[in-house]
Amino acid sequence: LAKTTQPISMDSYEGQEVNITCSHNNIATNDYITWYQQFPSQGPRFIIQGYKTKVTNEVASLFIPADRKSSTLSLPRVSLSDTAVYYCLVGDGDSNYQLIWGAGTKLIIKP
Amino acid sequence: DAGVTQSPTHLIKTRGQQVTLRCSPKSGHDTVSWYQQALGQGPQFIFQYYEEEERQRGNFPDRFSGHQFPNYSSELNVNALLLGDSALYLCASSLAGELTLGYTFGSGTRLTVV
């Protein structure tokens, strides 16, 4: 099975840019890399998804190198409300259906 | 366009009882996956349903069972509840063959076993 690795926690300050990296080996060659945000007692909320290079939407950017063995979620100018747990999700390279979750990065934004 | 809907949002059960949780997938999705998330932990995959059959299963005992209906909605059943079954149960829907593309979660059902 594929395996993912994320930092357990990160701290930052309001207005700063935050980058969270997820390392993932043996991921499905035809699948996307997806990041979710989760607040306590809520379901994960989709943030951004990409296949390779760089993807940007209104809330984040996602950088994926050519070898797709990692991905970096970039949150520009964070605010207190960005305090949450962030997960990366990838498809397993050995299975047509198996999804592999990162352990989650608890991001704490300070004023 | 409705997203994934789960019911109930909260419930409390006694040890040994049985519980049924329900999930309606996002419009256009045909695959439903269930997860258990203990407090402070990441989601743990229970099983996935496609074409009314269990397509794959995580490391959960047979006390956990499910069903998918012709309209793609799904139920998760847990028998002989244990205190350790207390968790947030998440349902995610997707389109078969798309893996993570469009993978959408509901808000979850908070189950407390006392």
Coordinates of N, CA and C in Angstrom, one line a residue:
Chain A
L1 N 0.8 -1.2 0.0 CA 0.0 0.0 0.0 C 0.9 1.3 0.0
A2 N 0.3 2.3 -0.6 CA 1.0 3.6 -0.5 C 1.0 4.1 0.9
K3 N 2.0 4.9 1.2 CA 2.1 5.5 2.5 C 2.3 7.0 2.4
T4 N 1.6 7.7 3.3 CA 1.7 9.2 3.3 C 2.3 9.6 4.7
T5 N 3.0 10.7 4.6 CA 3.7 11.3 5.8 C 3.4 12.8 5.8
Q6 N 2.9 13.3 6.9 CA 2.6 14.7 7.1 C 3.2 15.2 8.4
P7 N 3.6 16.4 8.6 CA 3.9 16.9 10.0 C 2.7 16.8 10.9
I8 N 2.9 16.4 12.1 CA 1.8 16.3 13.0 C 1.1 17.6 13.4
S9 N 2.0 18.7 13.5 CA 1.4 20.0 13.8 C 2.3 21.1 13.3
M10 N 1.7 22.2 13.2 CA 2.4 23.4 12.7 C 1.7 24.6 13.4
D11 N 2.6 25.7 13.7 CA 2.1 26.9 14.2 C 2.4 28.0 13.2
S12 N 1.6 29.0 13.1 CA 1.9 30.2 12.3 C 1.1 31.4 12.9
Y13 N 1.3 32.5 12.2 CA 0.6 33.8 12.7 C -0.3 34.3 11.6
E14 N -1.3 35.0 12.0 CA -2.2 35.6 11.0 C -1.4 36.4 10.0
G15 N -1.9 36.3 8.7 CA -1.2 37.1 7.7 C -0.1 36.4 7.0
Q16 N 0.4 35.3 7.6 CA 1.6 34.6 7.0 C 1.1 33.6 6.0
E17 N 2.0 33.2 5.2 CA 1.8 32.1 4.3 C 2.2 30.8 4.9
V18 N 1.4 29.7 4.8 CA 1.7 28.5 5.5 C 1.8 27.4 4.4
N19 N 2.8 26.6 4.4 CA 3.0 25.5 3.5 C 3.0 24.2 4.3
I20 N 2.2 23.2 3.9 CA 2.2 21.9 4.5 C 2.5 20.9 3.4
T21 N 3.5 20.1 3.7 CA 3.9 19.1 2.7 C 3.5 17.7 3.2
C22 N 3.0 16.9 2.2 CA 2.7 15.5 2.4 C 3.6 14.7 1.5
S23 N 4.3 13.7 2.0 CA 5.1 12.8 1.2 C 4.3 11.6 1.0
H24 N 4.3 11.1 -0.3 CA 3.5 9.9 -0.6 C 4.2 9.1 -1.7
N25 N 4.4 7.8 -1.4 CA 5.0 6.9 -2.3 C 4.0 6.0 -2.9
N26 N 4.3 5.4 -4.1 CA 3.5 4.4 -4.7 C 2.0 4.8 -4.8
I27 N 1.8 6.0 -5.3 CA 0.4 6.4 -5.4 C -0.1 6.0 -6.8
A28 N -1.4 6.0 -7.0 CA -2.0 5.6 -8.3 C -1.5 6.6 -9.3
T29 N -1.1 6.1 -10.5 CA -0.6 7.0 -11.5 C -1.7 7.8 -12.2
N30 N -2.9 7.3 -12.1 CA -4.0 8.0 -12.8 C -4.9 8.8 -11.9
D31 N -4.5 9.0 -10.6 CA -5.3 9.7 -9.7 C -4.8 11.0 -9.2
Y32 N -5.7 11.8 -8.7 CA -5.4 13.1 -8.2 C -4.9 13.1 -6.8
I33 N -4.3 14.1 -6.3 CA -3.9 14.3 -4.9 C -4.8 15.4 -4.4
T34 N -5.4 15.1 -3.3 CA -6.5 15.9 -2.8 C -6.2 16.3 -1.3
W35 N -6.5 17.5 -1.0 CA -6.3 18.0 0.4 C -7.7 18.5 0.9
Y36 N -7.8 18.1 2.2 CA -9.1 18.5 3.0 C -8.7 19.2 4.2
Q37 N -9.7 20.0 4.7 CA -9.6 20.8 5.9 C -10.7 20.2 6.8
Q38 N -10.4 20.0 8.1 CA -11.4 19.5 9.0 C -11.4 20.3 10.3
F39 N -12.6 20.7 10.7 CA -12.8 21.3 12.0 C -13.4 20.3 12.9
P40 N -13.2 20.5 14.2 CA -13.7 19.5 15.2 C -15.2 19.1 15.0
S41 N -15.5 17.8 15.0 CA -16.9 17.3 14.9 C -17.5 17.7 13.6
Q42 N -16.8 17.9 12.6 CA -17.3 18.2 11.2 C -16.7 17.2 10.2
G43 N -17.3 17.0 9.1 CA -16.7 16.2 8.1 C -15.6 17.0 7.3
P44 N -14.7 16.3 6.8 CA -13.6 17.0 6.0 C -14.2 17.8 4.8
R45 N -13.6 18.9 4.7 CA -14.1 19.8 3.6 C -13.0 19.9 2.5
F46 N -13.4 19.7 1.3 CA -12.5 19.8 0.2 C -11.8 21.2 0.1
I47 N -10.5 21.2 -0.1 CA -9.8 22.4 -0.3 C -9.3 22.6 -1.7
I48 N -8.6 21.6 -2.2 CA -7.9 21.7 -3.5 C -7.5 20.3 -4.0
Q49 N -7.4 20.2 -5.3 CA -7.0 18.9 -5.8 C -6.2 19.1 -7.1
G50 N -5.2 18.3 -7.3 CA -4.3 18.4 -8.5 C -3.7 17.1 -8.9
Y51 N -3.2 17.1 -10.1 CA -2.6 15.9 -10.7 C -1.1 16.1 -10.8
K52 N -0.6 17.3 -11.3 CA 0.8 17.6 -11.3 C 1.0 19.1 -11.5
T53 N 2.2 19.5 -11.3 CA 2.6 20.9 -11.4 C 1.9 21.7 -10.3
K54 N 1.2 22.8 -10.7 CA 0.6 23.7 -9.7 C -0.8 24.0 -10.1
V55 N -1.6 24.0 -9.0 CA -3.0 24.3 -9.1 C -3.3 25.4 -8.1
T56 N -4.2 26.3 -8.5 CA -4.5 27.4 -7.6 C -6.0 27.6 -7.6
N57 N -6.6 27.8 -6.5 CA -8.1 28.2 -6.4 C -8.2 29.4 -5.5
E58 N -9.4 29.7 -5.1 CA -9.6 31.0 -4.4 C -9.1 30.9 -2.9
V59 N -8.8 29.7 -2.5 CA -8.4 29.6 -1.1 C -7.0 29.0 -0.9
A60 N -6.4 28.3 -1.9 CA -5.1 27.7 -1.7 C -4.4 27.4 -3.0
S61 N -3.2 27.0 -2.9 CA -2.4 26.5 -4.0 C -1.9 25.2 -3.7
L62 N -1.7 24.4 -4.7 CA -1.1 23.0 -4.5 C 0.0 22.8 -5.5
F63 N 1.2 22.5 -4.9 CA 2.4 22.2 -5.7 C 2.7 20.8 -5.7
I64 N 2.8 20.2 -6.9 CA 3.1 18.8 -7.1 C 4.3 18.6 -8.0
P65 N 5.4 18.1 -7.5 CA 6.6 17.9 -8.4 C 6.3 16.8 -9.5
A66 N 7.2 16.7 -10.4 CA 7.0 15.8 -11.6 C 6.9 14.4 -11.1
D67 N 7.7 14.0 -10.1 CA 7.7 12.6 -9.6 C 6.5 12.3 -8.8
R68 N 5.7 13.2 -8.4 CA 4.4 13.1 -7.6 C 4.7 12.3 -6.3
K69 N 5.8 12.4 -5.8 CA 6.1 11.7 -4.5 C 5.8 12.6 -3.3
S70 N 5.4 13.8 -3.6 CA 5.0 14.7 -2.5 C 4.1 15.8 -3.1
S71 N 3.4 16.5 -2.2 CA 2.6 17.6 -2.6 C 2.6 18.6 -1.4
T72 N 2.6 19.9 -1.8 CA 2.6 20.9 -0.8 C 1.4 21.8 -0.9
L73 N 0.6 21.9 0.1 CA -0.5 22.8 0.2 C 0.0 24.1 0.7
S74 N -0.4 25.2 0.0 CA 0.0 26.5 0.4 C -1.2 27.4 0.7
L75 N -1.3 27.9 1.9 CA -2.4 28.7 2.3 C -1.8 30.2 2.4
P76 N -2.3 31.1 1.6 CA -1.7 32.4 1.6 C -2.4 33.3 2.7
R77 N -1.7 34.0 3.4 CA -2.3 35.0 4.4 C -3.3 34.4 5.3
V78 N -2.9 33.5 6.1 CA -3.8 32.7 7.0 C -4.5 33.6 8.0
S79 N -5.6 33.2 8.4 CA -6.3 33.9 9.5 C -6.6 32.9 10.6
L80 N -7.1 33.4 11.7 CA -7.4 32.5 12.9 C -8.4 31.4 12.5
S81 N -9.3 31.7 11.5 CA -10.3 30.7 11.1 C -9.7 29.5 10.3
D82 N -8.4 29.6 10.0 CA -7.7 28.5 9.3 C -7.2 27.5 10.2
T83 N -7.3 27.7 11.5 CA -6.9 26.7 12.5 C -7.8 25.5 12.3
A84 N -7.2 24.4 12.0 CA -7.9 23.2 11.7 C -6.9 22.0 11.5
V85 N -7.4 20.9 11.2 CA -6.5 19.8 10.8 C -6.6 19.6 9.2
Y86 N -5.5 19.4 8.6 CA -5.4 19.3 7.2 C -4.9 17.9 6.8
Y87 N -5.6 17.3 5.9 CA -5.3 15.9 5.4 C -5.0 15.9 4.0
C88 N -4.0 15.1 3.6 CA -3.8 14.8 2.2 C -4.4 13.4 1.9
L89 N -4.9 13.2 0.7 CA -5.6 12.0 0.3 C -5.1 11.6 -1.0
V90 N -4.6 10.3 -1.2 CA -4.2 9.8 -2.5 C -4.7 8.5 -2.7
G91 N -4.7 8.1 -4.0 CA -5.1 6.7 -4.4 C -3.9 5.8 -4.3
D92 N -4.2 4.6 -3.9 CA -3.1 3.6 -3.7 C -2.6 3.1 -5.1
G93 N -1.4 3.0 -5.3 CA -0.8 2.5 -6.6 C -1.1 1.0 -6.9
D94 N -1.4 0.3 -5.9 CA -1.6 -1.2 -6.0 C -3.0 -1.6 -6.0
S95 N -3.9 -0.7 -6.0 CA -5.3 -1.0 -5.8 C -6.2 0.0 -6.7
N96 N -7.2 -0.6 -7.2 CA -8.1 0.3 -8.0 C -9.0 1.2 -7.2
Y97 N -9.1 0.8 -5.9 CA -10.1 1.5 -5.0 C -9.6 2.1 -3.8
Q98 N -8.4 1.6 -3.3 CA -8.0 2.0 -2.0 C -7.5 3.4 -2.0
L99 N -8.0 4.1 -1.0 CA -7.5 5.5 -0.8 C -6.7 5.5 0.5
I100 N -5.7 6.4 0.5 CA -4.7 6.4 1.6 C -4.8 7.8 2.2
W101 N -5.0 7.9 3.4 CA -5.1 9.2 4.1 C -3.8 9.5 4.8
G102 N -3.4 10.8 4.8 CA -2.3 11.2 5.7 C -2.9 11.2 7.1
A103 N -2.0 11.3 8.1 CA -2.4 11.3 9.5 C -2.9 12.7 9.9
G104 N -2.8 13.7 9.1 CA -3.3 15.0 9.4 C -2.3 15.9 10.0
T105 N -2.4 17.1 9.7 CA -1.5 18.2 10.3 C -2.4 19.2 11.0
K106 N -2.2 19.3 12.3 CA -2.9 20.2 13.1 C -2.3 21.6 12.9
L107 N -3.0 22.5 12.3 CA -2.4 23.9 12.1 C -3.1 24.8 13.1
I108 N -2.2 25.5 13.8 CA -2.7 26.5 14.8 C -2.2 27.9 14.4
I109 N -3.2 28.7 14.2 CA -2.8 30.1 13.8 C -3.0 31.0 15.0
K110 N -2.0 31.8 15.2 CA -2.0 32.7 16.4 C -2.1 34.1 15.9
P111 N -2.7 34.9 16.8 CA -2.9 36.4 16.4 C -1.7 37.1 16.5
Chain B
D1 N -27.7 21.9 -5.9 CA -27.1 20.5 -6.0 C -26.8 20.1 -4.5
A2 N -27.5 19.1 -4.0 CA -27.3 18.7 -2.6 C -26.0 18.0 -2.6
G3 N -25.3 18.2 -1.5 CA -24.1 17.5 -1.2 C -24.4 16.2 -0.5
V4 N -23.5 15.6 0.2 CA -23.7 14.4 0.9 C -24.5 14.7 2.2
T5 N -25.6 13.9 2.4 CA -26.4 14.1 3.6 C -26.4 12.9 4.5
Q6 N -26.1 13.1 5.8 CA -26.1 12.1 6.7 C -27.1 12.3 7.8
S7 N -27.7 11.2 8.3 CA -28.6 11.3 9.4 C -28.5 10.1 10.3
P8 N -28.8 10.2 11.6 CA -28.9 11.5 12.3 C -27.6 12.2 12.5
T9 N -27.6 13.4 13.0 CA -26.4 14.2 13.3 C -25.7 13.7 14.6
H10 N -26.6 13.4 15.5 CA -26.0 12.9 16.8 C -27.0 11.8 17.3
L11 N -26.4 10.8 18.0 CA -27.2 9.9 18.8 C -26.4 9.2 19.9
I12 N -27.2 8.8 20.9 CA -26.6 8.2 22.0 C -27.2 6.8 22.1
K13 N -26.4 5.8 22.3 CA -26.8 4.4 22.4 C -26.2 3.7 23.6
T14 N -26.8 2.7 24.1 CA -26.2 1.9 25.2 C -25.4 0.7 24.7
R15 N -24.4 0.3 25.4 CA -23.6 -0.9 25.1 C -24.5 -2.0 24.8
G16 N -24.2 -2.8 23.7 CA -25.0 -4.0 23.3 C -26.1 -3.7 22.4
Q17 N -26.5 -2.4 22.2 CA -27.5 -2.1 21.3 C -27.0 -2.1 19.8
Q18 N -27.9 -1.9 18.9 CA -27.6 -1.8 17.5 C -28.0 -0.4 17.0
V19 N -27.2 0.0 16.0 CA -27.5 1.4 15.4 C -27.4 1.3 13.9
T20 N -28.2 2.1 13.3 CA -28.2 2.3 11.8 C -28.0 3.8 11.5
L21 N -27.0 4.0 10.7 CA -26.7 5.4 10.2 C -27.0 5.4 8.7
R22 N -27.4 6.6 8.3 CA -27.8 6.7 6.9 C -27.1 7.8 6.1
C23 N -27.0 7.6 4.8 CA -26.2 8.5 4.0 C -26.8 8.6 2.6
S24 N -27.0 9.8 2.2 CA -27.5 10.1 0.8 C -26.3 10.7 0.0
P25 N -25.9 10.1 -1.0 CA -24.7 10.6 -1.7 C -25.0 11.9 -2.5
K26 N -24.0 12.6 -2.9 CA -24.1 13.8 -3.7 C -24.7 13.4 -5.1
S27 N -25.6 14.3 -5.6 CA -26.2 14.0 -6.9 C -25.2 13.6 -7.9
G28 N -25.5 12.5 -8.6 CA -24.6 12.1 -9.7 C -23.5 11.1 -9.2
H29 N -23.4 10.9 -7.9 CA -22.4 10.0 -7.4 C -23.1 8.6 -7.2
D30 N -22.3 7.5 -7.4 CA -22.9 6.2 -7.3 C -22.1 5.3 -6.3
T31 N -21.1 5.8 -5.7 CA -20.3 5.1 -4.8 C -20.2 5.7 -3.4
V32 N -20.4 4.9 -2.4 CA -20.5 5.4 -1.0 C -19.4 4.7 -0.2
S33 N -18.7 5.5 0.6 CA -17.7 5.0 1.5 C -18.0 5.4 2.9
W34 N -17.7 4.6 3.9 CA -17.9 4.9 5.3 C -16.6 4.9 6.0
Y35 N -16.5 5.9 6.9 CA -15.3 6.0 7.8 C -15.7 6.2 9.2
Q36 N -14.8 5.7 10.1 CA -15.0 6.0 11.5 C -13.8 6.9 11.9
Q37 N -14.2 7.9 12.7 CA -13.1 8.9 13.1 C -13.2 9.0 14.6
A38 N -12.3 8.5 15.3 CA -12.2 8.7 16.8 C -11.7 10.1 17.1
L39 N -12.0 10.5 18.3 CA -11.6 11.9 18.6 C -10.0 12.0 18.5
G40 N -9.6 13.1 17.8 CA -8.2 13.3 17.6 C -7.5 12.4 16.7
Q41 N -8.2 11.6 16.0 CA -7.6 10.7 15.0 C -8.0 11.0 13.6
G42 N -7.3 10.4 12.6 CA -7.8 10.6 11.2 C -8.9 9.6 10.9
P43 N -9.6 9.8 9.8 CA -10.6 8.8 9.4 C -10.1 7.4 9.1
Q44 N -10.8 6.4 9.6 CA -10.4 5.0 9.3 C -11.5 4.4 8.4
F45 N -11.0 3.9 7.3 CA -11.9 3.3 6.3 C -12.6 2.1 6.8
I46 N -14.0 2.1 6.7 CA -14.8 0.9 7.1 C -15.1 0.0 5.9
F47 N -15.8 0.6 4.9 CA -16.1 -0.1 3.7 C -16.6 0.8 2.6
Q48 N -16.7 0.3 1.4 CA -17.2 1.0 0.3 C -18.2 0.2 -0.4
Y49 N -19.3 0.9 -0.9 CA -20.3 0.2 -1.6 C -20.5 0.8 -3.0
Y50 N -20.6 -0.1 -3.9 CA -20.9 0.3 -5.3 C -21.8 -0.8 -6.0
E51 N -22.7 -0.4 -6.7 CA -23.7 -1.3 -7.3 C -24.3 -2.2 -6.3
E52 N -24.6 -1.6 -5.2 CA -25.3 -2.3 -4.1 C -24.5 -3.5 -3.5
E53 N -23.2 -3.5 -3.7 CA -22.4 -4.5 -3.1 C -21.2 -3.9 -2.4
E54 N -20.7 -4.5 -1.4 CA -19.5 -4.1 -0.7 C -18.3 -4.4 -1.6
R55 N -17.6 -3.3 -2.0 CA -16.5 -3.5 -3.0 C -15.2 -3.7 -2.3
Q56 N -15.0 -3.1 -1.2 CA -13.8 -3.3 -0.4 C -14.1 -2.9 1.1
R57 N -13.2 -3.5 2.0 CA -13.5 -3.3 3.4 C -12.2 -3.1 4.1
G58 N -12.3 -2.2 5.1 CA -11.1 -2.0 6.0 C -11.1 -3.0 7.1
N59 N -10.3 -2.7 8.1 CA -10.0 -3.7 9.2 C -11.0 -3.5 10.3
F60 N -12.3 -3.8 10.0 CA -13.4 -3.7 11.0 C -14.1 -5.0 11.1
P61 N -14.5 -5.3 12.4 CA -15.2 -6.6 12.6 C -16.5 -6.7 11.9
D62 N -17.1 -7.9 11.9 CA -18.3 -8.2 11.2 C -19.5 -7.5 11.8
R63 N -19.3 -7.0 13.0 CA -20.4 -6.2 13.7 C -20.8 -5.0 12.8
F64 N -19.8 -4.6 12.0 CA -20.1 -3.4 11.1 C -20.5 -4.0 9.8
S65 N -21.7 -3.6 9.4 CA -22.2 -4.1 8.1 C -22.9 -2.9 7.4
G66 N -23.1 -3.1 6.1 CA -23.8 -2.0 5.4 C -24.7 -2.4 4.3
H67 N -25.2 -1.5 3.6 CA -26.2 -1.8 2.6 C -26.2 -0.5 1.6
Q68 N -26.3 -0.8 0.3 CA -26.6 0.3 -0.6 C -27.9 0.0 -1.3
F69 N -28.7 1.0 -1.5 CA -30.0 0.9 -2.2 C -29.9 1.3 -3.6
P70 N -30.9 0.9 -4.4 CA -30.8 1.3 -5.9 C -30.7 2.7 -6.1
N71 N -31.1 3.6 -5.2 CA -30.9 5.1 -5.4 C -29.6 5.5 -5.0
Y72 N -28.7 4.6 -4.7 CA -27.3 4.9 -4.3 C -27.1 5.3 -2.8
S73 N -28.2 5.5 -2.1 CA -28.1 5.8 -0.7 C -27.6 4.6 0.1
S74 N -27.1 4.8 1.3 CA -26.4 3.7 2.0 C -26.8 3.8 3.5
E75 N -26.6 2.6 4.1 CA -26.8 2.5 5.6 C -25.5 1.8 6.1
L76 N -25.2 2.3 7.3 CA -24.1 1.6 8.1 C -24.8 1.0 9.3
N77 N -24.7 -0.2 9.6 CA -25.2 -0.9 10.8 C -24.1 -1.4 11.7
V78 N -24.2 -1.1 12.9 CA -23.3 -1.6 13.9 C -24.1 -2.4 15.0
N79 N -23.7 -3.6 15.2 CA -24.4 -4.5 16.2 C -23.5 -4.6 17.4
A80 N -24.2 -4.9 18.5 CA -23.5 -5.2 19.8 C -22.5 -4.1 20.1
L81 N -23.0 -2.9 20.2 CA -22.2 -1.7 20.4 C -21.3 -1.8 21.6
L82 N -20.1 -1.3 21.4 CA -19.0 -1.2 22.4 C -18.8 0.2 22.7
L83 N -18.2 0.5 23.9 CA -17.9 1.9 24.2 C -16.9 2.4 23.2
G84 N -16.0 1.6 22.7 CA -15.0 2.0 21.8 C -15.6 2.3 20.4
D85 N -16.9 2.1 20.2 CA -17.5 2.5 18.9 C -17.9 3.9 18.9
S86 N -17.8 4.6 20.0 CA -18.1 6.0 20.1 C -17.1 6.8 19.1
A87 N -17.7 7.5 18.2 CA -16.8 8.2 17.2 C -17.7 9.0 16.3
L88 N -17.1 9.8 15.4 CA -17.8 10.5 14.3 C -17.7 9.5 13.1
Y89 N -18.9 9.2 12.6 CA -19.0 8.3 11.4 C -19.2 9.2 10.2
L90 N -18.3 9.1 9.2 CA -18.4 9.9 8.0 C -18.7 9.1 6.8
C91 N -19.5 9.7 6.0 CA -19.9 9.1 4.7 C -19.3 9.9 3.6
A92 N -18.7 9.3 2.6 CA -18.2 10.0 1.5 C -18.7 9.4 0.2
S93 N -19.1 10.2 -0.8 CA -19.5 9.7 -2.0 C -18.6 10.1 -3.2
S94 N -18.7 9.3 -4.2 CA -17.8 9.6 -5.4 C -18.4 8.9 -6.6
L95 N -17.7 9.0 -7.7 CA -18.2 8.4 -8.9 C -17.2 7.2 -9.2
A96 N -17.8 6.1 -9.5 CA -17.0 4.9 -9.6 C -15.8 5.1 -10.6
G97 N -14.7 4.6 -10.2 CA -13.5 4.7 -11.1 C -12.8 6.0 -10.9
E98 N -13.3 7.0 -10.2 CA -12.6 8.3 -10.1 C -11.7 8.4 -8.9
L99 N -11.7 7.5 -8.0 CA -10.8 7.5 -6.8 C -11.1 8.8 -6.0
T100 N -10.1 9.7 -6.0 CA -10.3 10.9 -5.1 C -11.0 12.0 -5.9
L101 N -11.1 11.9 -7.2 CA -11.7 13.1 -7.9 C -13.2 13.2 -7.5
G102 N -13.5 14.4 -7.0 CA -14.8 14.7 -6.6 C -15.3 14.0 -5.3
Y103 N -14.3 13.5 -4.5 CA -14.7 12.7 -3.3 C -15.2 13.7 -2.3
T104 N -16.5 13.5 -1.9 CA -17.2 14.5 -1.1 C -17.7 13.9 0.2
F105 N -17.5 14.6 1.3 CA -17.9 14.1 2.6 C -19.2 14.8 3.1
G106 N -19.9 14.0 3.9 CA -21.0 14.6 4.7 C -20.5 15.1 6.0
S107 N -21.4 15.7 6.8 CA -21.0 16.3 8.0 C -20.8 15.3 9.1
G108 N -21.2 14.1 8.9 CA -21.0 13.1 9.9 C -22.1 12.8 10.9
T109 N -22.0 11.7 11.5 CA -23.0 11.3 12.6 C -22.1 11.1 13.8
R110 N -22.4 11.8 14.9 CA -21.6 11.6 16.2 C -22.4 10.6 17.0
L111 N -21.7 9.4 17.1 CA -22.3 8.3 17.9 C -21.6 8.3 19.3
T112 N -22.4 8.3 20.3 CA -21.9 8.1 21.7 C -22.5 6.9 22.3
V113 N -21.6 5.9 22.7 CA -22.1 4.7 23.3 C -21.8 4.8 24.8
V114 N -22.8 4.6 25.6 CA -22.7 4.7 27.1 C -23.0 3.4 27.8

